[in-house]
Amino acid sequence: MTDATTRAAAILADHRASIDRLDAVLVYTLAERFAHTQAVGVLKAEHALPPSDPEREATQIARLEKLALEAGLDPDFAKKFLAFIIEEVIHHHQKHQS
């Protein structure tokens, strides 16, 4: 390999190591988030509250869109990602209602 190829391989390895660490952070962050939303689902079920809160969801989507813009992340992607999470949370909350 040339020096340039060796250097590129080292840079690639560094990027991949960072990506792997960030993937772990995402997984653990999502696990913590879902632990809290599960507790919310139980609380809602105990108090006969609806599993979804459209007003809060809209507020959170707007908040996430702003954060995404500040962070340089595509806000459409961020909204889709949060919508997916919210859908999963509501599904879990509905299970607690049964």
mmCIF file of N, CA, C and O in Angstrom:
data_model
loop_
_atom_site.group_PDB
_atom_site.id
_atom_site.type_symbol
_atom_site.label_atom_id
_atom_site.label_comp_id
_atom_site.label_asym_id
_atom_site.label_seq_id
_atom_site.Cartn_x
_atom_site.Cartn_y
_atom_site.Cartn_z
ATOM 1 N N MET A 1 0.835 -1.188 0.000
ATOM 2 C CA MET A 1 0.000 0.000 0.000
ATOM 3 C C MET A 1 0.874 1.242 0.000
ATOM 4 O O MET A 1 1.958 1.244 0.560
ATOM 5 N N THR A 2 0.324 2.272 -0.629
ATOM 6 C CA THR A 2 1.033 3.548 -0.629
ATOM 7 C C THR A 2 0.823 4.239 0.701
ATOM 8 O O THR A 2 -0.053 3.875 1.492
ATOM 9 N N ASP A 3 1.635 5.250 0.959
ATOM 10 C CA ASP A 3 1.480 6.022 2.189
ATOM 11 C C ASP A 3 0.093 6.659 2.255
ATOM 12 O O ASP A 3 -0.521 6.697 3.321
ATOM 13 N N ALA A 4 -0.402 7.152 1.115
ATOM 14 C CA ALA A 4 -1.727 7.776 1.083
ATOM 15 C C ALA A 4 -2.815 6.755 1.392
ATOM 16 O O ALA A 4 -3.774 7.050 2.123
ATOM 17 N N THR A 5 -2.680 5.564 0.873
ATOM 18 C CA THR A 5 -3.659 4.509 1.122
ATOM 19 C C THR A 5 -3.618 4.079 2.591
ATOM 20 O O THR A 5 -4.664 3.868 3.216
ATOM 21 N N THR A 6 -2.424 3.958 3.133
ATOM 22 C CA THR A 6 -2.271 3.595 4.545
ATOM 23 C C THR A 6 -2.887 4.666 5.433
ATOM 24 O O THR A 6 -3.589 4.356 6.396
ATOM 25 N N ARG A 7 -2.638 5.923 5.099
ATOM 26 C CA ARG A 7 -3.213 7.034 5.874
ATOM 27 C C ARG A 7 -4.744 7.026 5.767
ATOM 28 O O ARG A 7 -5.437 7.192 6.760
ATOM 29 N N ALA A 8 -5.264 6.808 4.562
ATOM 30 C CA ALA A 8 -6.717 6.757 4.367
ATOM 31 C C ALA A 8 -7.313 5.613 5.179
ATOM 32 O O ALA A 8 -8.387 5.768 5.791
ATOM 33 N N ALA A 9 -6.661 4.469 5.212
ATOM 34 C CA ALA A 9 -7.152 3.323 5.983
ATOM 35 C C ALA A 9 -7.180 3.648 7.474
ATOM 36 O O ALA A 9 -8.125 3.271 8.179
ATOM 37 N N ALA A 10 -6.182 4.360 7.963
ATOM 38 C CA ALA A 10 -6.138 4.743 9.377
ATOM 39 C C ALA A 10 -7.246 5.738 9.704
ATOM 40 O O ALA A 10 -7.912 5.626 10.743
ATOM 41 N N ILE A 11 -7.465 6.696 8.815
ATOM 42 C CA ILE A 11 -8.545 7.678 9.020
ATOM 43 C C ILE A 11 -9.892 6.977 8.996
ATOM 44 O O ILE A 11 -10.773 7.245 9.830
ATOM 45 N N LEU A 12 -10.065 6.060 8.054
ATOM 46 C CA LEU A 12 -11.308 5.286 7.963
ATOM 47 C C LEU A 12 -11.543 4.498 9.252
ATOM 48 O O LEU A 12 -12.659 4.476 9.787
ATOM 49 N N ALA A 13 -10.509 3.883 9.767
ATOM 50 C CA ALA A 13 -10.629 3.119 11.015
ATOM 51 C C ALA A 13 -11.035 4.029 12.171
ATOM 52 O O ALA A 13 -11.870 3.643 13.005
ATOM 53 N N ASP A 14 -10.476 5.227 12.228
ATOM 54 C CA ASP A 14 -10.842 6.189 13.280
ATOM 55 C C ASP A 14 -12.317 6.582 13.166
ATOM 56 O O ASP A 14 -13.022 6.643 14.173
ATOM 57 N N HIS A 15 -12.754 6.866 11.948
ATOM 58 C CA HIS A 15 -14.166 7.219 11.741
ATOM 59 C C HIS A 15 -15.079 6.061 12.159
ATOM 60 O O HIS A 15 -16.092 6.272 12.829
ATOM 61 N N ARG A 16 -14.714 4.873 11.767
ATOM 62 C CA ARG A 16 -15.546 3.709 12.104
ATOM 63 C C ARG A 16 -15.583 3.473 13.610
ATOM 64 O O ARG A 16 -16.633 3.104 14.148
ATOM 65 N N ALA A 17 -14.473 3.688 14.293
ATOM 66 C CA ALA A 17 -14.455 3.531 15.752
ATOM 67 C C ALA A 17 -15.376 4.562 16.400
ATOM 68 O O ALA A 17 -16.116 4.242 17.340
ATOM 69 N N SER A 18 -15.357 5.790 15.894
ATOM 70 C CA SER A 18 -16.259 6.822 16.415
ATOM 71 C C SER A 18 -17.716 6.458 16.149
ATOM 72 O O SER A 18 -18.576 6.627 17.020
ATOM 73 N N ILE A 19 -18.003 5.975 14.965
ATOM 74 C CA ILE A 19 -19.370 5.563 14.616
ATOM 75 C C ILE A 19 -19.829 4.448 15.545
ATOM 76 O O ILE A 19 -20.951 4.476 16.050
ATOM 77 N N ASP A 20 -18.962 3.482 15.811
ATOM 78 C CA ASP A 20 -19.320 2.375 16.709
ATOM 79 C C ASP A 20 -19.624 2.892 18.116
ATOM 80 O O ASP A 20 -20.589 2.446 18.752
ATOM 81 N N ARG A 21 -18.814 3.834 18.619
ATOM 82 C CA ARG A 21 -19.075 4.412 19.947
ATOM 83 C C ARG A 21 -20.406 5.160 19.955
ATOM 84 O O ARG A 21 -21.197 5.042 20.890
ATOM 85 N N LEU A 22 -20.656 5.927 18.907
ATOM 86 C CA LEU A 22 -21.904 6.688 18.824
ATOM 87 C C LEU A 22 -23.117 5.771 18.702
ATOM 88 O O LEU A 22 -24.177 6.056 19.271
ATOM 89 N N ASP A 23 -22.985 4.674 17.982
ATOM 90 C CA ASP A 23 -24.075 3.696 17.908
ATOM 91 C C ASP A 23 -24.398 3.158 19.301
ATOM 92 O O ASP A 23 -25.566 2.998 19.661
ATOM 93 N N ALA A 24 -23.379 2.885 20.093
ATOM 94 C CA ALA A 24 -23.592 2.409 21.461
ATOM 95 C C ALA A 24 -24.303 3.482 22.291
ATOM 96 O O ALA A 24 -25.235 3.173 23.045
ATOM 97 N N VAL A 25 -23.893 4.738 22.133
ATOM 98 C CA VAL A 25 -24.547 5.836 22.852
ATOM 99 C C VAL A 25 -26.019 5.911 22.457
ATOM 100 O O VAL A 25 -26.895 6.068 23.318
ATOM 101 N N LEU A 26 -26.310 5.796 21.168
ATOM 102 C CA LEU A 26 -27.697 5.827 20.705
ATOM 103 C C LEU A 26 -28.517 4.698 21.316
ATOM 104 O O LEU A 26 -29.634 4.920 21.789
ATOM 105 N N VAL A 27 -27.985 3.492 21.318
ATOM 106 C CA VAL A 27 -28.722 2.343 21.853
ATOM 107 C C VAL A 27 -29.001 2.539 23.335
ATOM 108 O O VAL A 27 -30.136 2.351 23.796
ATOM 109 N N TYR A 28 -27.988 2.935 24.102
ATOM 110 C CA TYR A 28 -28.196 3.122 25.539
ATOM 111 C C TYR A 28 -29.120 4.305 25.827
ATOM 112 O O TYR A 28 -29.928 4.255 26.758
ATOM 113 N N THR A 29 -29.028 5.351 25.017
ATOM 114 C CA THR A 29 -29.919 6.501 25.177
ATOM 115 C C THR A 29 -31.360 6.111 24.880
ATOM 116 O O THR A 29 -32.281 6.475 25.617
ATOM 117 N N LEU A 30 -31.572 5.359 23.811
ATOM 118 C CA LEU A 30 -32.920 4.895 23.493
ATOM 119 C C LEU A 30 -33.454 3.973 24.585
ATOM 120 O O LEU A 30 -34.631 4.057 24.959
ATOM 121 N N ALA A 31 -32.606 3.116 25.127
ATOM 122 C CA ALA A 31 -33.046 2.229 26.211
ATOM 123 C C ALA A 31 -33.482 3.046 27.422
ATOM 124 O O ALA A 31 -34.519 2.757 28.030
ATOM 125 N N GLU A 32 -32.727 4.064 27.769
ATOM 126 C CA GLU A 32 -33.099 4.918 28.903
ATOM 127 C C GLU A 32 -34.395 5.663 28.612
ATOM 128 O O GLU A 32 -35.282 5.768 29.467
ATOM 129 N N ARG A 33 -34.521 6.173 27.389
ATOM 130 C CA ARG A 33 -35.742 6.892 27.014
ATOM 131 C C ARG A 33 -36.965 5.982 27.121
ATOM 132 O O ARG A 33 -37.999 6.349 27.662
ATOM 133 N N PHE A 34 -36.837 4.760 26.593
ATOM 134 C CA PHE A 34 -37.962 3.837 26.631
ATOM 135 C C PHE A 34 -38.273 3.375 28.053
ATOM 136 O O PHE A 34 -39.432 3.093 28.368
ATOM 137 N N ALA A 35 -37.290 3.320 28.929
ATOM 138 C CA ALA A 35 -37.569 2.996 30.328
ATOM 139 C C ALA A 35 -38.479 4.069 30.931
ATOM 140 O O ALA A 35 -39.436 3.752 31.659
ATOM 141 N N HIS A 36 -38.201 5.329 30.608
ATOM 142 C CA HIS A 36 -39.044 6.416 31.109
ATOM 143 C C HIS A 36 -40.430 6.385 30.464
ATOM 144 O O HIS A 36 -41.440 6.590 31.147
ATOM 145 N N THR A 37 -40.495 6.135 29.174
ATOM 146 C CA THR A 37 -41.810 6.126 28.525
ATOM 147 C C THR A 37 -42.637 4.925 28.988
ATOM 148 O O THR A 37 -43.861 5.012 29.039
ATOM 149 N N GLN A 38 -41.970 3.821 29.329
ATOM 150 C CA GLN A 38 -42.712 2.683 29.880
ATOM 151 C C GLN A 38 -43.326 3.069 31.221
ATOM 152 O O GLN A 38 -44.485 2.737 31.508
ATOM 153 N N ALA A 39 -42.567 3.788 32.044
ATOM 154 C CA ALA A 39 -43.093 4.246 33.333
ATOM 155 C C ALA A 39 -44.268 5.197 33.121
ATOM 156 O O ALA A 39 -45.263 5.144 33.851
ATOM 157 N N VAL A 40 -44.167 6.054 32.116
ATOM 158 C CA VAL A 40 -45.273 6.958 31.791
ATOM 159 C C VAL A 40 -46.496 6.140 31.366
ATOM 160 O O VAL A 40 -47.625 6.443 31.773
ATOM 161 N N GLY A 41 -46.284 5.106 30.561
ATOM 162 C CA GLY A 41 -47.388 4.264 30.118
ATOM 163 C C GLY A 41 -48.107 3.592 31.284
ATOM 164 O O GLY A 41 -49.341 3.526 31.316
ATOM 165 N N VAL A 42 -47.345 3.114 32.242
ATOM 166 C CA VAL A 42 -47.942 2.499 33.429
ATOM 167 C C VAL A 42 -48.734 3.545 34.206
ATOM 168 O O VAL A 42 -49.877 3.304 34.622
ATOM 169 N N LEU A 43 -48.150 4.709 34.400
ATOM 170 C CA LEU A 43 -48.830 5.791 35.121
ATOM 171 C C LEU A 43 -50.133 6.191 34.425
ATOM 172 O O LEU A 43 -51.172 6.351 35.072
ATOM 173 N N LYS A 44 -50.073 6.312 33.095
ATOM 174 C CA LYS A 44 -51.279 6.665 32.335
ATOM 175 C C LYS A 44 -52.351 5.591 32.492
ATOM 176 O O LYS A 44 -53.529 5.903 32.661
ATOM 177 N N ALA A 45 -51.946 4.330 32.447
ATOM 178 C CA ALA A 45 -52.912 3.240 32.587
ATOM 179 C C ALA A 45 -53.536 3.248 33.976
ATOM 180 O O ALA A 45 -54.744 3.052 34.116
ATOM 181 N N GLU A 46 -52.722 3.489 34.985
ATOM 182 C CA GLU A 46 -53.229 3.505 36.359
ATOM 183 C C GLU A 46 -54.243 4.621 36.597
ATOM 184 O O GLU A 46 -55.108 4.496 37.461
ATOM 185 N N HIS A 47 -54.100 5.692 35.836
ATOM 186 C CA HIS A 47 -54.972 6.858 36.032
ATOM 187 C C HIS A 47 -55.936 7.079 34.865
ATOM 188 O O HIS A 47 -56.511 8.157 34.725
ATOM 189 N N ALA A 48 -56.111 6.045 34.046
ATOM 190 C CA ALA A 48 -57.042 6.077 32.913
ATOM 191 C C ALA A 48 -56.823 7.276 31.996
ATOM 192 O O ALA A 48 -57.763 7.884 31.502
ATOM 193 N N LEU A 49 -55.546 7.593 31.788
ATOM 194 C CA LEU A 49 -55.200 8.672 30.859
ATOM 195 C C LEU A 49 -55.011 8.077 29.467
ATOM 196 O O LEU A 49 -54.622 6.916 29.331
ATOM 197 N N PRO A 50 -55.269 8.860 28.418
ATOM 198 C CA PRO A 50 -55.120 8.326 27.053
ATOM 199 C C PRO A 50 -53.656 7.986 26.755
ATOM 200 O O PRO A 50 -52.747 8.637 27.266
ATOM 201 N N PRO A 51 -53.432 6.948 25.934
ATOM 202 C CA PRO A 51 -52.068 6.536 25.633
ATOM 203 C C PRO A 51 -51.284 7.549 24.796
ATOM 204 O O PRO A 51 -50.059 7.556 24.828
ATOM 205 N N SER A 52 -51.981 8.412 24.070
ATOM 206 C CA SER A 52 -51.269 9.405 23.273
ATOM 207 C C SER A 52 -51.665 10.805 23.723
ATOM 208 O O SER A 52 -52.726 11.011 24.315
ATOM 209 N N ASP A 53 -50.780 11.743 23.449
ATOM 210 C CA ASP A 53 -50.995 13.150 23.798
ATOM 211 C C ASP A 53 -50.592 13.976 22.581
ATOM 212 O O ASP A 53 -49.437 14.409 22.472
ATOM 213 N N PRO A 54 -51.527 14.152 21.619
ATOM 214 C CA PRO A 54 -51.182 14.833 20.363
ATOM 215 C C PRO A 54 -50.560 16.221 20.554
ATOM 216 O O PRO A 54 -49.671 16.603 19.791
ATOM 217 N N GLU A 55 -50.998 16.950 21.570
ATOM 218 C CA GLU A 55 -50.426 18.282 21.791
ATOM 219 C C GLU A 55 -48.949 18.175 22.182
ATOM 220 O O GLU A 55 -48.104 18.892 21.656
ATOM 221 N N ARG A 56 -48.644 17.277 23.095
ATOM 222 C CA ARG A 56 -47.240 17.075 23.496
ATOM 223 C C ARG A 56 -46.421 16.569 22.321
ATOM 224 O O ARG A 56 -45.291 17.000 22.115
ATOM 225 N N GLU A 57 -46.980 15.650 21.552
ATOM 226 C CA GLU A 57 -46.258 15.113 20.400
ATOM 227 C C GLU A 57 -45.911 16.227 19.414
ATOM 228 O O GLU A 57 -44.779 16.299 18.919
ATOM 229 N N ALA A 58 -46.851 17.114 19.145
ATOM 230 C CA ALA A 58 -46.597 18.227 18.220
ATOM 231 C C ALA A 58 -45.523 19.153 18.774
ATOM 232 O O ALA A 58 -44.641 19.610 18.030
ATOM 233 N N THR A 59 -45.581 19.413 20.074
ATOM 234 C CA THR A 59 -44.573 20.260 20.700
ATOM 235 C C THR A 59 -43.191 19.620 20.598
ATOM 236 O O THR A 59 -42.206 20.288 20.288
ATOM 237 N N GLN A 60 -43.137 18.322 20.854
ATOM 238 C CA GLN A 60 -41.858 17.619 20.798
ATOM 239 C C GLN A 60 -41.294 17.584 19.377
ATOM 240 O O GLN A 60 -40.091 17.735 19.182
ATOM 241 N N ILE A 61 -42.161 17.399 18.405
ATOM 242 C CA ILE A 61 -41.692 17.374 17.015
ATOM 243 C C ILE A 61 -41.125 18.739 16.631
ATOM 244 O O ILE A 61 -40.053 18.831 16.020
ATOM 245 N N ALA A 62 -41.810 19.809 17.009
ATOM 246 C CA ALA A 62 -41.303 21.159 16.723
ATOM 247 C C ALA A 62 -39.979 21.394 17.445
ATOM 248 O O ALA A 62 -39.043 21.978 16.873
ATOM 249 N N ARG A 63 -39.885 20.946 18.695
ATOM 250 C CA ARG A 63 -38.652 21.108 19.474
ATOM 251 C C ARG A 63 -37.502 20.342 18.826
ATOM 252 O O ARG A 63 -36.391 20.846 18.691
ATOM 253 N N LEU A 64 -37.780 19.114 18.409
ATOM 254 C CA LEU A 64 -36.746 18.302 17.780
ATOM 255 C C LEU A 64 -36.307 18.898 16.449
ATOM 256 O O LEU A 64 -35.127 18.868 16.109
ATOM 257 N N GLU A 65 -37.255 19.444 15.711
ATOM 258 C CA GLU A 65 -36.913 20.077 14.430
ATOM 259 C C GLU A 65 -35.950 21.240 14.669
ATOM 260 O O GLU A 65 -34.962 21.386 13.957
ATOM 261 N N LYS A 66 -36.211 22.043 15.693
ATOM 262 C CA LYS A 66 -35.323 23.165 16.030
ATOM 263 C C LYS A 66 -33.935 22.659 16.439
ATOM 264 O O LYS A 66 -32.908 23.176 15.988
ATOM 265 N N LEU A 67 -33.915 21.630 17.290
ATOM 266 C CA LEU A 67 -32.640 21.054 17.703
ATOM 267 C C LEU A 67 -31.864 20.505 16.506
ATOM 268 O O LEU A 67 -30.641 20.676 16.416
ATOM 269 N N ALA A 68 -32.572 19.850 15.604
ATOM 270 C CA ALA A 68 -31.920 19.292 14.418
ATOM 271 C C ALA A 68 -31.284 20.397 13.586
ATOM 272 O O ALA A 68 -30.141 20.264 13.136
ATOM 273 N N LEU A 69 -32.009 21.480 13.391
ATOM 274 C CA LEU A 69 -31.459 22.603 12.626
ATOM 275 C C LEU A 69 -30.211 23.154 13.303
ATOM 276 O O LEU A 69 -29.197 23.430 12.640
ATOM 277 N N GLU A 70 -30.273 23.302 14.626
ATOM 278 C CA GLU A 70 -29.111 23.805 15.376
ATOM 279 C C GLU A 70 -27.919 22.867 15.268
ATOM 280 O O GLU A 70 -26.771 23.304 15.244
ATOM 281 N N ALA A 71 -28.201 21.571 15.214
ATOM 282 C CA ALA A 71 -27.135 20.567 15.180
ATOM 283 C C ALA A 71 -26.615 20.275 13.778
ATOM 284 O O ALA A 71 -25.646 19.542 13.609
ATOM 285 N N GLY A 72 -27.293 20.821 12.759
ATOM 286 C CA GLY A 72 -26.881 20.536 11.388
ATOM 287 C C GLY A 72 -27.390 19.193 10.883
ATOM 288 O O GLY A 72 -26.803 18.609 9.972
ATOM 289 N N LEU A 73 -28.474 18.714 11.473
ATOM 290 C CA LEU A 73 -29.090 17.451 11.057
ATOM 291 C C LEU A 73 -30.323 17.764 10.224
ATOM 292 O O LEU A 73 -31.050 18.717 10.529
ATOM 293 N N ASP A 74 -30.569 16.983 9.221
ATOM 294 C CA ASP A 74 -31.740 17.169 8.374
ATOM 295 C C ASP A 74 -32.999 17.111 9.245
ATOM 296 O O ASP A 74 -33.299 16.071 9.842
ATOM 297 N N PRO A 75 -33.753 18.215 9.357
ATOM 298 C CA PRO A 75 -34.927 18.222 10.220
ATOM 299 C C PRO A 75 -36.014 17.243 9.781
ATOM 300 O O PRO A 75 -36.749 16.712 10.620
ATOM 301 N N ASP A 76 -36.114 16.966 8.489
ATOM 302 C CA ASP A 76 -37.100 15.981 8.029
ATOM 303 C C ASP A 76 -36.756 14.590 8.557
ATOM 304 O O ASP A 76 -37.626 13.841 8.992
ATOM 305 N N PHE A 77 -35.469 14.261 8.534
ATOM 306 C CA PHE A 77 -35.030 12.981 9.094
ATOM 307 C C PHE A 77 -35.336 12.935 10.590
ATOM 308 O O PHE A 77 -35.863 11.941 11.098
ATOM 309 N N ALA A 78 -35.028 14.009 11.303
ATOM 310 C CA ALA A 78 -35.269 14.058 12.748
ATOM 311 C C ALA A 78 -36.750 13.882 13.058
ATOM 312 O O ALA A 78 -37.109 13.150 13.993
ATOM 313 N N LYS A 79 -37.613 14.536 12.274
ATOM 314 C CA LYS A 79 -39.057 14.404 12.500
ATOM 315 C C LYS A 79 -39.521 12.973 12.241
ATOM 316 O O LYS A 79 -40.329 12.431 13.007
ATOM 317 N N LYS A 80 -39.021 12.356 11.186
ATOM 318 C CA LYS A 80 -39.391 10.966 10.882
ATOM 319 C C LYS A 80 -38.917 10.032 11.995
ATOM 320 O O LYS A 80 -39.635 9.109 12.401
ATOM 321 N N PHE A 81 -37.722 10.283 12.487
ATOM 322 C CA PHE A 81 -37.159 9.455 13.552
ATOM 323 C C PHE A 81 -37.999 9.585 14.821
ATOM 324 O O PHE A 81 -38.369 8.581 15.443
ATOM 325 N N LEU A 82 -38.343 10.815 15.198
ATOM 326 C CA LEU A 82 -39.161 11.017 16.387
ATOM 327 C C LEU A 82 -40.559 10.440 16.190
ATOM 328 O O LEU A 82 -41.119 9.841 17.112
ATOM 329 N N ALA A 83 -41.119 10.584 15.008
ATOM 330 C CA ALA A 83 -42.449 10.021 14.734
ATOM 331 C C ALA A 83 -42.421 8.508 14.918
ATOM 332 O O ALA A 83 -43.360 7.930 15.486
ATOM 333 N N PHE A 84 -41.355 7.868 14.477
ATOM 334 C CA PHE A 84 -41.208 6.424 14.658
ATOM 335 C C PHE A 84 -41.155 6.075 16.148
ATOM 336 O O PHE A 84 -41.828 5.148 16.609
ATOM 337 N N ILE A 85 -40.389 6.832 16.907
ATOM 338 C CA ILE A 85 -40.271 6.584 18.348
ATOM 339 C C ILE A 85 -41.621 6.801 19.024
ATOM 340 O O ILE A 85 -42.049 5.980 19.849
ATOM 341 N N ILE A 86 -42.294 7.898 18.695
ATOM 342 C CA ILE A 86 -43.599 8.185 19.296
ATOM 343 C C ILE A 86 -44.589 7.064 18.990
ATOM 344 O O ILE A 86 -45.339 6.623 19.867
ATOM 345 N N GLU A 87 -44.588 6.592 17.763
ATOM 346 C CA GLU A 87 -45.483 5.491 17.382
ATOM 347 C C GLU A 87 -45.219 4.263 18.248
ATOM 348 O O GLU A 87 -46.151 3.612 18.727
ATOM 349 N N GLU A 88 -43.965 3.957 18.478
ATOM 350 C CA GLU A 88 -43.602 2.804 19.298
ATOM 351 C C GLU A 88 -44.019 3.020 20.754
ATOM 352 O O GLU A 88 -44.540 2.117 21.414
ATOM 353 N N VAL A 89 -43.809 4.224 21.256
ATOM 354 C CA VAL A 89 -44.196 4.551 22.632
ATOM 355 C C VAL A 89 -45.707 4.405 22.810
ATOM 356 O O VAL A 89 -46.173 3.804 23.790
ATOM 357 N N ILE A 90 -46.475 4.938 21.877
ATOM 358 C CA ILE A 90 -47.940 4.833 21.957
ATOM 359 C C ILE A 90 -48.360 3.368 21.944
ATOM 360 O O ILE A 90 -49.237 2.948 22.703
ATOM 361 N N HIS A 91 -47.706 2.593 21.096
ATOM 362 C CA HIS A 91 -47.997 1.153 21.041
ATOM 363 C C HIS A 91 -47.771 0.516 22.419
ATOM 364 O O HIS A 91 -48.593 -0.271 22.896
ATOM 365 N N HIS A 92 -46.661 0.863 23.062
ATOM 366 C CA HIS A 92 -46.378 0.332 24.405
ATOM 367 C C HIS A 92 -47.428 0.812 25.405
ATOM 368 O O HIS A 92 -47.890 0.047 26.247
ATOM 369 N N HIS A 93 -47.806 2.083 25.315
ATOM 370 C CA HIS A 93 -48.810 2.623 26.232
ATOM 371 C C HIS A 93 -50.162 1.920 26.053
ATOM 372 O O HIS A 93 -50.855 1.643 27.046
ATOM 373 N N GLN A 94 -50.500 1.621 24.823
ATOM 374 C CA GLN A 94 -51.759 0.910 24.560
ATOM 375 C C GLN A 94 -51.747 -0.471 25.192
ATOM 376 O O GLN A 94 -52.769 -0.944 25.679
ATOM 377 N N LYS A 95 -50.593 -1.123 25.203
ATOM 378 C CA LYS A 95 -50.485 -2.439 25.829
ATOM 379 C C LYS A 95 -50.772 -2.345 27.332
ATOM 380 O O LYS A 95 -51.369 -3.240 27.898
ATOM 381 N N HIS A 96 -50.332 -1.259 27.952
ATOM 382 C CA HIS A 96 -50.569 -1.067 29.385
ATOM 383 C C HIS A 96 -52.046 -0.805 29.670
ATOM 384 O O HIS A 96 -52.514 -1.075 30.776
ATOM 385 N N GLN A 97 -52.771 -0.293 28.698
ATOM 386 C CA GLN A 97 -54.183 0.020 28.874
ATOM 387 C C GLN A 97 -55.038 -1.240 28.939
ATOM 388 O O GLN A 97 -56.132 -1.218 29.455
ATOM 389 N N SER A 98 -54.541 -2.319 28.377
ATOM 390 C CA SER A 98 -55.323 -3.571 28.292
ATOM 391 C C SER A 98 -55.441 -4.257 29.638
ATOM 392 O O SER A 98 -54.665 -4.264 30.474
#
